[in-house]
mmCIF file of C-alpha atoms in Angstrom:
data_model
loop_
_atom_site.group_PDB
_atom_site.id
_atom_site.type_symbol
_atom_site.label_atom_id
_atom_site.label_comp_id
_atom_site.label_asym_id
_atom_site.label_seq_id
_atom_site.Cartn_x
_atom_site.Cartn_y
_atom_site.Cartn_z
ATOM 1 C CA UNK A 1 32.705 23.971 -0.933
ATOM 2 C CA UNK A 2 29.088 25.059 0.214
ATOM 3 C CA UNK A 3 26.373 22.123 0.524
ATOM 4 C CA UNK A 4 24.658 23.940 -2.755
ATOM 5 C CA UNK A 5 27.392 23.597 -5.301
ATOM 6 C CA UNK A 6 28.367 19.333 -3.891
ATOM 7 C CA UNK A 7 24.711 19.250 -4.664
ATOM 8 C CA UNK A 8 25.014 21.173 -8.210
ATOM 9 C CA UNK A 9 27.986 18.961 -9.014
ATOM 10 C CA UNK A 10 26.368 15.820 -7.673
ATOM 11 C CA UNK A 11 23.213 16.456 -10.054
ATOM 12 C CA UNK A 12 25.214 17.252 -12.979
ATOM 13 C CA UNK A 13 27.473 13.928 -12.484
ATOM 14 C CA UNK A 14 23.742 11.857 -12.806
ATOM 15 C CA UNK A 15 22.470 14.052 -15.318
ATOM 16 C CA UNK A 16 25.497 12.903 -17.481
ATOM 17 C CA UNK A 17 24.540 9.159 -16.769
ATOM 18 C CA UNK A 18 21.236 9.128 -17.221
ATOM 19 C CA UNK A 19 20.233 10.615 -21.223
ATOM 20 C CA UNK A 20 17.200 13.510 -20.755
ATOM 21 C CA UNK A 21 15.466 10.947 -23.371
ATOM 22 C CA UNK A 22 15.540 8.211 -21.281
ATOM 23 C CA UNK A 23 12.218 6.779 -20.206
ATOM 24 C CA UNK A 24 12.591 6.044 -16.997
ATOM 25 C CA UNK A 25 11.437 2.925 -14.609
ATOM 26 C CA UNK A 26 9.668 5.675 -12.229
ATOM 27 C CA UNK A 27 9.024 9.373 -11.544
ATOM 28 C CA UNK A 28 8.921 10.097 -7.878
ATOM 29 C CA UNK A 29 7.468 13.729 -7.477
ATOM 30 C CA UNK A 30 7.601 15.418 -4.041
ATOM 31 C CA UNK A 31 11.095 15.469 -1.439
ATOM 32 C CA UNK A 32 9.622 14.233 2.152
ATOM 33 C CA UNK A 33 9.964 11.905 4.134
ATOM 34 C CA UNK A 34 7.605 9.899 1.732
ATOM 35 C CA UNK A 35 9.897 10.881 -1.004
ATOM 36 C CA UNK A 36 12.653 10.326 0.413
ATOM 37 C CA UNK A 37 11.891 6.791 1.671
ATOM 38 C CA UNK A 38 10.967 6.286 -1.871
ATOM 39 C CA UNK A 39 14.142 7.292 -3.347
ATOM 40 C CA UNK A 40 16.247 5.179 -1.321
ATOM 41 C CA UNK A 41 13.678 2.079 -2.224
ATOM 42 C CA UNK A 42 14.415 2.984 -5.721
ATOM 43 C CA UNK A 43 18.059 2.946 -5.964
ATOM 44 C CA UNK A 44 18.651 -0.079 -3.973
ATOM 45 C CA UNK A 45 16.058 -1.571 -6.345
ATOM 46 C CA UNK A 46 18.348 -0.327 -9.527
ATOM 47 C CA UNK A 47 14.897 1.370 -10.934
ATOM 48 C CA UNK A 48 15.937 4.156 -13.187
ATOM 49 C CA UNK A 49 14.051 7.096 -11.640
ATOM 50 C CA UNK A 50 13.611 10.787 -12.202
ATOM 51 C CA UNK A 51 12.711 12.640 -8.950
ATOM 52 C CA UNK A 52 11.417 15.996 -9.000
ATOM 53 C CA UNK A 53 10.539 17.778 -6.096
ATOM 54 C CA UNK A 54 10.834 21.796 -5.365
ATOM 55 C CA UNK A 55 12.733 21.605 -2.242
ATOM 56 C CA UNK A 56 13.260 18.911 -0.150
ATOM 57 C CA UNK A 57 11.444 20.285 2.754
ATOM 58 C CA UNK A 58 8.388 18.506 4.466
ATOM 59 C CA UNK A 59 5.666 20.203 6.923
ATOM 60 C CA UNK A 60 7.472 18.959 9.830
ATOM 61 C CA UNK A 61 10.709 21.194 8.468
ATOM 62 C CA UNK A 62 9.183 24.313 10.947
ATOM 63 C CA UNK A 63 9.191 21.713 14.148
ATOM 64 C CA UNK A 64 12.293 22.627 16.321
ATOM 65 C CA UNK A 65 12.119 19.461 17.722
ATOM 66 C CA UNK A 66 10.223 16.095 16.406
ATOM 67 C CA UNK A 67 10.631 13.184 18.931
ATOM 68 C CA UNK A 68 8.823 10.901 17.080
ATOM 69 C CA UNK A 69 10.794 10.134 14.163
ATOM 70 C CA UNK A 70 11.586 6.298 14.642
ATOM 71 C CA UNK A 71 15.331 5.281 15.640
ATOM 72 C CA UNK A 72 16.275 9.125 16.366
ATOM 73 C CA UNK A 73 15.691 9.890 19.812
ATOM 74 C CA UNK A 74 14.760 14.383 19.026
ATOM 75 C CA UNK A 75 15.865 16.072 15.751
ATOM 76 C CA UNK A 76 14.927 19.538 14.104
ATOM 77 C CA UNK A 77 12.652 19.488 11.137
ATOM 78 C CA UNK A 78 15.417 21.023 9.057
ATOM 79 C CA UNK A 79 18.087 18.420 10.384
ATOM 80 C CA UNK A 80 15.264 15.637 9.337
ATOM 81 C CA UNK A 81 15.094 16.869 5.719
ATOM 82 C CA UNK A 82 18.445 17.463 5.453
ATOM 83 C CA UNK A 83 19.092 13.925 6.606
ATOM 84 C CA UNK A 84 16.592 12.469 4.279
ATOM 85 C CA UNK A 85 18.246 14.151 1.507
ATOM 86 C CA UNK A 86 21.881 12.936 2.419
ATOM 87 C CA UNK A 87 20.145 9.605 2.526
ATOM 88 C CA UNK A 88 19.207 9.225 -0.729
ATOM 89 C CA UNK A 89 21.817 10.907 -2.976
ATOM 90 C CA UNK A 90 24.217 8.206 -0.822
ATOM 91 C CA UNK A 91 23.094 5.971 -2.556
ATOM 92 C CA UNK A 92 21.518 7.751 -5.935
ATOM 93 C CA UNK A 93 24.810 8.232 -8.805
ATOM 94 C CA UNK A 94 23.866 6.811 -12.170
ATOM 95 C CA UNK A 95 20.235 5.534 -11.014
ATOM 96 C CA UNK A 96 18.214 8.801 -9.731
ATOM 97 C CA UNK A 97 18.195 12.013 -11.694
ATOM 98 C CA UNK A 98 17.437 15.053 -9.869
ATOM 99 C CA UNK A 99 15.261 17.216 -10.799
ATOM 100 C CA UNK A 100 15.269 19.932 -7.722
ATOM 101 C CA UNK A 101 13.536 23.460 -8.020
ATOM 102 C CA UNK A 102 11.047 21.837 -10.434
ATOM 103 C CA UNK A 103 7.368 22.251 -9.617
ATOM 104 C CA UNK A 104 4.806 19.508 -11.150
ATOM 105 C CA UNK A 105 2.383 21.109 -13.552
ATOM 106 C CA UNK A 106 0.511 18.083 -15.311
ATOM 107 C CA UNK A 107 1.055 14.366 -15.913
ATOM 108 C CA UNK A 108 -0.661 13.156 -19.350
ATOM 109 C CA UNK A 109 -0.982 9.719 -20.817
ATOM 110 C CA UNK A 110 1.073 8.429 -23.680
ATOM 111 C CA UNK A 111 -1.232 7.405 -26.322
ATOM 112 C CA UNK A 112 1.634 5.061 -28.334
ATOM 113 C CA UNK A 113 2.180 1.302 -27.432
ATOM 114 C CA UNK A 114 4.783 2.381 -24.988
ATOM 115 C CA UNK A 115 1.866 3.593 -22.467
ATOM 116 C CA UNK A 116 4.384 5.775 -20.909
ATOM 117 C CA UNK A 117 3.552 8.685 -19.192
ATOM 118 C CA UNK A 118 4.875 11.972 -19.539
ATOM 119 C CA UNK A 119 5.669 14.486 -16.554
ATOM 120 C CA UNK A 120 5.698 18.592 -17.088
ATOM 121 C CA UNK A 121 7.353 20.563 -14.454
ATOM 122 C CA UNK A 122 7.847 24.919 -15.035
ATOM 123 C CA UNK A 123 10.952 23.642 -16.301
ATOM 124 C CA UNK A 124 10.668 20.753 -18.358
ATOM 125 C CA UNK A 125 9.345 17.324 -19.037
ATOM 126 C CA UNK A 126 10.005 13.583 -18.678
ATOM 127 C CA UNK A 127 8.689 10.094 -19.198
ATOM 128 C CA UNK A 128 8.361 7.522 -17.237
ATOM 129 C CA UNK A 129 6.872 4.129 -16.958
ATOM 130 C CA UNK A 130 5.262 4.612 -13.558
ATOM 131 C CA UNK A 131 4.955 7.347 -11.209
ATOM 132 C CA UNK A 132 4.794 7.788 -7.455
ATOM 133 C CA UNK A 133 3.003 10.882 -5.766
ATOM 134 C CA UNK A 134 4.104 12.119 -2.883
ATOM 135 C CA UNK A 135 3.453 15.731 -2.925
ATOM 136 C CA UNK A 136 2.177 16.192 0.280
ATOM 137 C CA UNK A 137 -0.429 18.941 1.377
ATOM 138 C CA UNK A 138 -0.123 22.458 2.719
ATOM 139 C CA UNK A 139 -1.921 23.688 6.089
ATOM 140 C CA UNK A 140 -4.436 26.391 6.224
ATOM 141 C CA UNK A 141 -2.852 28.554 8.378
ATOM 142 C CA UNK A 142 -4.794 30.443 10.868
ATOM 143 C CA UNK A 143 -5.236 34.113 9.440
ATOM 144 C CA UNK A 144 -5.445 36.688 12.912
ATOM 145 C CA UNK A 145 -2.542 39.367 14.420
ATOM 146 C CA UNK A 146 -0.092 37.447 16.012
ATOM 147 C CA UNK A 147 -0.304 33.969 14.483
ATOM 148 C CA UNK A 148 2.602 34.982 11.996
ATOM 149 C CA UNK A 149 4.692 36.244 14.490
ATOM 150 C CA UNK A 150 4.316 33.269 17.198
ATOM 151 C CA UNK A 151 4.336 30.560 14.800
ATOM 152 C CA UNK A 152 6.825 27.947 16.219
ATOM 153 C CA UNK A 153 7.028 30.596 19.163
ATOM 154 C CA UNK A 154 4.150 28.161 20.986
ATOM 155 C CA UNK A 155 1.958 28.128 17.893
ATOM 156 C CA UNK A 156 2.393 25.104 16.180
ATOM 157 C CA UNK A 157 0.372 23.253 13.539
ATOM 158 C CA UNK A 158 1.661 19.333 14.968
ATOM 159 C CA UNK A 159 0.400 17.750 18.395
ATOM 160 C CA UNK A 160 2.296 14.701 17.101
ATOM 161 C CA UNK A 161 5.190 16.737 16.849
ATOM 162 C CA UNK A 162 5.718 19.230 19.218
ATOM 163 C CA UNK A 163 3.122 18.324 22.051
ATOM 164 C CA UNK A 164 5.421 17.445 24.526
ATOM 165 C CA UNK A 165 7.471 20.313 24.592
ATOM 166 C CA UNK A 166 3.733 22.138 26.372
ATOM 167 C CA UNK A 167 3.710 19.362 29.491
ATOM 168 C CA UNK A 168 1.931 20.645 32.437
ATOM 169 C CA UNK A 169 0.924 23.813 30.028
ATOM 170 C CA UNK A 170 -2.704 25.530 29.531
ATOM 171 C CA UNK A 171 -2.971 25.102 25.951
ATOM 172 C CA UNK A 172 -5.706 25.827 22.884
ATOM 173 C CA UNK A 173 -6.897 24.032 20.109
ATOM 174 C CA UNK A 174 -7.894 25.415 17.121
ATOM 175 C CA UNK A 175 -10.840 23.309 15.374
ATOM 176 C CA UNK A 176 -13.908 21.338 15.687
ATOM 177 C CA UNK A 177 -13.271 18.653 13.202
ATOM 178 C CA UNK A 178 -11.952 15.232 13.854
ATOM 179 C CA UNK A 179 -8.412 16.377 13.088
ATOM 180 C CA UNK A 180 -8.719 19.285 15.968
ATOM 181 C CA UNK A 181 -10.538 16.580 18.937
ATOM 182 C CA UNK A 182 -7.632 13.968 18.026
ATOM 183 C CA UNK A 183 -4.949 16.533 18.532
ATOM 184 C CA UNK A 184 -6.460 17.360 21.769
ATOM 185 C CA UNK A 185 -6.464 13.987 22.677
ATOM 186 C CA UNK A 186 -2.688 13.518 21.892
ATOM 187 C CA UNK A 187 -2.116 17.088 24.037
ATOM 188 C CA UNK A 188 -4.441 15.779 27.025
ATOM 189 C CA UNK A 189 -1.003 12.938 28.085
ATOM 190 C CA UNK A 190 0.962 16.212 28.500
ATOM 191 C CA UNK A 191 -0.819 19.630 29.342
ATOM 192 C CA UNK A 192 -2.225 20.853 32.395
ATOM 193 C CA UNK A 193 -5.304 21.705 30.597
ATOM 194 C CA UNK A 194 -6.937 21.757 26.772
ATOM 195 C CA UNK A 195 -9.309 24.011 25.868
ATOM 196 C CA UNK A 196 -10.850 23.549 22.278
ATOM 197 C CA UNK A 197 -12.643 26.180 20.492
ATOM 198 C CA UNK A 198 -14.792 25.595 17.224
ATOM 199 C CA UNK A 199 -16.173 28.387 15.174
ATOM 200 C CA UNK A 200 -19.375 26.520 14.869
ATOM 201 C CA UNK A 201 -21.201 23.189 16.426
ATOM 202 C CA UNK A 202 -18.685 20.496 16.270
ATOM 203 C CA UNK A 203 -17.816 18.882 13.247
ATOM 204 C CA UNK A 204 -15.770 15.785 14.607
ATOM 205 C CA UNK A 205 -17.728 12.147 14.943
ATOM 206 C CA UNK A 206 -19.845 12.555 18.160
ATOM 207 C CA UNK A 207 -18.380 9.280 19.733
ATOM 208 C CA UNK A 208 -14.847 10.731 19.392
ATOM 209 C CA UNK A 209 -16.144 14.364 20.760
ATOM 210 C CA UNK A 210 -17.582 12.619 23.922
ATOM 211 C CA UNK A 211 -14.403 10.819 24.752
ATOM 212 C CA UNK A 212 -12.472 13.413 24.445
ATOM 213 C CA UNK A 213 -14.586 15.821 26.446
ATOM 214 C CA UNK A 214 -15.074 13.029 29.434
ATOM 215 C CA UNK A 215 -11.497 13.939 30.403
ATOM 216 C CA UNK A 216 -11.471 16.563 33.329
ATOM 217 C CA UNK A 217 -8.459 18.411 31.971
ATOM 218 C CA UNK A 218 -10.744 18.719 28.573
ATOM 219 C CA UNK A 219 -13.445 22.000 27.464
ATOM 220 C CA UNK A 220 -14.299 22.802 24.277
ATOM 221 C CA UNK A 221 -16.503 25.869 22.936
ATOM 222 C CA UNK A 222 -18.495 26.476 20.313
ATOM 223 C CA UNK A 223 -19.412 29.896 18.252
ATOM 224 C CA UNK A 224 -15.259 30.936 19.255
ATOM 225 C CA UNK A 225 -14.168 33.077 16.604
ATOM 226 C CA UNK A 226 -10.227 33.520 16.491
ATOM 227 C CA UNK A 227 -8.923 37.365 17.097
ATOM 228 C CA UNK A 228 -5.234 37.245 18.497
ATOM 229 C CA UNK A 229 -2.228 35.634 19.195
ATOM 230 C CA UNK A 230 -0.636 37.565 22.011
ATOM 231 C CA UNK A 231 2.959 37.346 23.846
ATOM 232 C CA UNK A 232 6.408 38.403 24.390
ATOM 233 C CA UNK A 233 9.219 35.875 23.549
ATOM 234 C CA UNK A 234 6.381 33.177 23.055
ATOM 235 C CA UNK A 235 2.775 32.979 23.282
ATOM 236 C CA UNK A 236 1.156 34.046 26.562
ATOM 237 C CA UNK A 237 -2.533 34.247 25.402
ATOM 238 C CA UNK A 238 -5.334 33.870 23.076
ATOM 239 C CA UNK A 239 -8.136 36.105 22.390
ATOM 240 C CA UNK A 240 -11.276 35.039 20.611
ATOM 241 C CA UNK A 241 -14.936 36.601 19.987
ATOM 242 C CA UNK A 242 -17.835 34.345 21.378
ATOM 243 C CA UNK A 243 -19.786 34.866 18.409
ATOM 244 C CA UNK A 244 -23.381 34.493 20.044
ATOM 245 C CA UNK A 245 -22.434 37.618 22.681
ATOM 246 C CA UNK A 246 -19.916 39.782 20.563
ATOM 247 C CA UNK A 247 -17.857 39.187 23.579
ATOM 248 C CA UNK A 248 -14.247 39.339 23.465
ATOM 249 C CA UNK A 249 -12.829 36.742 25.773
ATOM 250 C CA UNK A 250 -9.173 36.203 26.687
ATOM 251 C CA UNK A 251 -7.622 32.613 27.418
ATOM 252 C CA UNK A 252 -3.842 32.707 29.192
ATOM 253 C CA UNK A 253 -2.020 30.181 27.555
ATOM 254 C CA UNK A 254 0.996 28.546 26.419
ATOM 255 C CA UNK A 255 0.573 26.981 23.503
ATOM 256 C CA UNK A 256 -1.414 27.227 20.731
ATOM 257 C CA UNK A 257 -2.280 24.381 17.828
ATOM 258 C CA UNK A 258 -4.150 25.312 14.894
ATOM 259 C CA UNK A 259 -6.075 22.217 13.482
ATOM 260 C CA UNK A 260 -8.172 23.935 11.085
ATOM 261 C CA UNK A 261 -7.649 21.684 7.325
ATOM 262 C CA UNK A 262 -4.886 21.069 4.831
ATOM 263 C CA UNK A 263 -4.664 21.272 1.395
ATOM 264 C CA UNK A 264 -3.633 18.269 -0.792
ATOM 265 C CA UNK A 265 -1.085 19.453 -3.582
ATOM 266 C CA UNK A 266 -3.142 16.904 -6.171
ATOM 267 C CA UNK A 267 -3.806 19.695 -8.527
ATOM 268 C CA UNK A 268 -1.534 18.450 -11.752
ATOM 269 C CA UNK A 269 -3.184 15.007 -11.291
ATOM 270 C CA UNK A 270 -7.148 15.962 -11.160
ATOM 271 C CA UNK A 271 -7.231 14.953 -15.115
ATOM 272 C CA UNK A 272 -5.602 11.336 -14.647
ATOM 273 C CA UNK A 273 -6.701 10.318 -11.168
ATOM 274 C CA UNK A 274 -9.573 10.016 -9.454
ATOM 275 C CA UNK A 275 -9.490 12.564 -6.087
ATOM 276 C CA UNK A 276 -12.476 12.735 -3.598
ATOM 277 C CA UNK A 277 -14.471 15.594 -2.139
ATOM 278 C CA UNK A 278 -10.985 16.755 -0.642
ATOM 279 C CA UNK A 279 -9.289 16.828 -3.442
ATOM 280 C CA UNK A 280 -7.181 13.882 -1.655
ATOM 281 C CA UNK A 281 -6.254 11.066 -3.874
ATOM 282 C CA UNK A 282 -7.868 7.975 -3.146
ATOM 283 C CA UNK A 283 -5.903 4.713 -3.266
ATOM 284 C CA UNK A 284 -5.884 0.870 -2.347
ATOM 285 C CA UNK A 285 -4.344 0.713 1.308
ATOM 286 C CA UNK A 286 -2.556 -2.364 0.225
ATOM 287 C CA UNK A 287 -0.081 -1.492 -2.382
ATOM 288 C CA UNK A 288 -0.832 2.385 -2.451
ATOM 289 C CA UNK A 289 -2.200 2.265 -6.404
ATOM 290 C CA UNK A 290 -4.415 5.067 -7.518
ATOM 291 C CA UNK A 291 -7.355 4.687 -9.693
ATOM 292 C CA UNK A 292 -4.737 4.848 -12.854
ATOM 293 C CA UNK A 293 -2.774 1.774 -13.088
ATOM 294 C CA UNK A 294 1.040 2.590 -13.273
ATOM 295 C CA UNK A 295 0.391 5.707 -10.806
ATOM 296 C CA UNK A 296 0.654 5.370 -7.197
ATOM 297 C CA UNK A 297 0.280 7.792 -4.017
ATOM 298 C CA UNK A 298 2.161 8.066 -0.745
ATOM 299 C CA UNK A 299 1.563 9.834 2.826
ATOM 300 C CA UNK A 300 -0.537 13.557 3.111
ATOM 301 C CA UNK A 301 -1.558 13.489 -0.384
ATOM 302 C CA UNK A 302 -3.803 10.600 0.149
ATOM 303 C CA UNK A 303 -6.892 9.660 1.863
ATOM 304 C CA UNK A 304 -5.163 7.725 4.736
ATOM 305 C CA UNK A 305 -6.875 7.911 7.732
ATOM 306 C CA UNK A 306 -3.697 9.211 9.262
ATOM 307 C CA UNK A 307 -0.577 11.857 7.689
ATOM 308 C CA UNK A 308 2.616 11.542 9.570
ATOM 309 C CA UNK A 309 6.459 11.705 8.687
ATOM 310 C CA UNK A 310 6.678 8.157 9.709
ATOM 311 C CA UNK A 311 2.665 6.929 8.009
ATOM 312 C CA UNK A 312 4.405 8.546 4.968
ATOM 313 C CA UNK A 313 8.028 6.655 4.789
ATOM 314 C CA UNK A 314 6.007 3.320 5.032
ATOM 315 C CA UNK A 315 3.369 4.143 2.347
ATOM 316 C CA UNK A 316 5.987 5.129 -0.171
ATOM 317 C CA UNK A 317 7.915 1.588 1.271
ATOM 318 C CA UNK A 318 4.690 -0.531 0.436
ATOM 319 C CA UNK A 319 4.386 1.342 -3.188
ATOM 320 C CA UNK A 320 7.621 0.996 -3.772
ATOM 321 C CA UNK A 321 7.688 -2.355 -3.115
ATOM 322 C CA UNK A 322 4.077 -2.811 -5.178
ATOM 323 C CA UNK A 323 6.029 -0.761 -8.642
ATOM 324 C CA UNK A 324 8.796 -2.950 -8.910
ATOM 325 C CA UNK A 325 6.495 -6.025 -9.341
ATOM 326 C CA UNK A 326 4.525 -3.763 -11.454
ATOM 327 C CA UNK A 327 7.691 -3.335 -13.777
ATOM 328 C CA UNK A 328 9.429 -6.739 -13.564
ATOM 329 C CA UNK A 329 7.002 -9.226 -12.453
ATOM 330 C CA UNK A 330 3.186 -8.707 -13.379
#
């Protein structure tokens, strides 16, 4: 038997336990490592939970090799989701019902005494008492010849993640913002060299920008418009236009990591909670409660200062921990 049908046949055991009018404790929506972490929480805390998430598959799932995921020495993105998944349904039968292939499409306020609030996917609904967001966000990619084709190839989209595989490297940077001089930071304990190129002035906090530029192995230049990604089996240059010359200028490198924004996947919950200029969701770093009571927001869909796999796990751990007050003690 194939890993899909255990799954089919593990779903359909849980559907049977759980009625589809059941309101549950909590609806977790989103399958990383913040859902994931959030799922296990759940069933070791007996909370009746729906958990609906399209696939199971975080940003990191492209990353051939993540060395930072605490208490695993190097594992592939896809063995990490596939881990997290195993995780949870070990422990899941008659308390979690899975909801996989759904996509979130709204979340609306009950309006009766219950104050229950009621979750529509593409494929159906469900109520629940509380819910926890962990949706994520989706990376602009960068949109030139070549980035397709050499994406995980030396173009990556993670310092934190893949960095170290480009030690003594030349390597580029993609972005002027905060997110782009941090990564170079990371990428300046490993490579031979970083060279940073911003499509305008820099947008990152000037005290950060002159750190990061005091190091020796460190350049960064402005008005660089991306043209190519260029190599054989992996990357072995990057072309951009200096946009002040119309010059076409050629950098031979290794590595290439594209820092250039995210998207928050908040857009079913812009009528219920309160999301910033970002469209991130803001919430109180303490318990990880949105502006809604009885909602509640974990890793890249959030304001945090910092998204990681592990930031993630540990936000959805401290809401977690935060809902089941919410239900049986406040």
């Amino acid at each position: 038997m194939n890993l899909g049908s255990r799954n089919d046949k593990f779903n359909e055991r849980c559907a049977k336990m759980i009625p589809m009018s059941h309101i549950y404790d909590l609806a977790i929506i989103g399958g990383g490592p913040g859902g994931a972490a959030a799922g296990v929480y759940a069933s070791r805390k007996r909370l009746k939970t729906v958990f609906i998430t399209k696939d199971w598959l975080g940003q990191s799932n492209v990353s051939e090799k993540i060395e930072n995921w605490v208490g695993t020495i190097a594992i592939s993105g896809l063995e990490l989701s596939t881990s997290l998944e195993k995780h949870v349904k070990a422990y899941a039968e008659g308390i979690i019902d899975f909801k996989e292939g759904e996509l979130c499409t709204q979340i609306q306020k009950s309006d009766t005494e219950d104050a229950v609030f009621t979750i529509s996917t593409d494929k159906g609904s469900y109520q629940a008492k509380t819910i926890l967001i962990t949706s994520g966000s989706s990376r602009r990619t960068l949109d030139v010849p070549g980035a397709k084709e050499y994406d995980n190839k030396g173009l990556t989209y993670c310092a934190t993640c893949d960095g170290p595989l480009f030690a003594d490297q030349d390597v580029v940077v993609v972005g002027g913002g905060n997110a782009g001089f941090e990564s170079a930071a990371q990428l300046l304990a490993y490579c031979k060299s970083v060279t940073l190129l911003s499509r305008s002035e820099f947008k990152a906090d000037p005290g950060t920008v002159e750190k990061v530029l005091s190091n020796p192995k460190m350049r960064a230049i402005t008005n660089a418009l991306p043209k190519e990604v260029r190599g054989e089996k992996f990357v072995t240059s990057f072309t951009y236009t200096d946009t002040a010359s119309g010059t076409d200028i050629t950098l031979p490198v290794t590595g290439v990591f594209v820092e250039v924004g995210s998207i928050p996947n908040s857009s079913f919950v812009k009528d219920i909670v309160k999301l910033d200029q970002y469209n991130r969701i803001p919430v109180d770093p303490r318990t990880q409660m949105t502006s809604t009571p009885g909602i509640w927001a974990a890793g890249d869909v959030t304001d945090g200062l910092y998204h990681q796999n592990n930031i993630a796990a540990g936000d959805a751990v401290k809401a977690l921990e935060d809902i089941y007050l919410y239900i049986h003690a406040k």
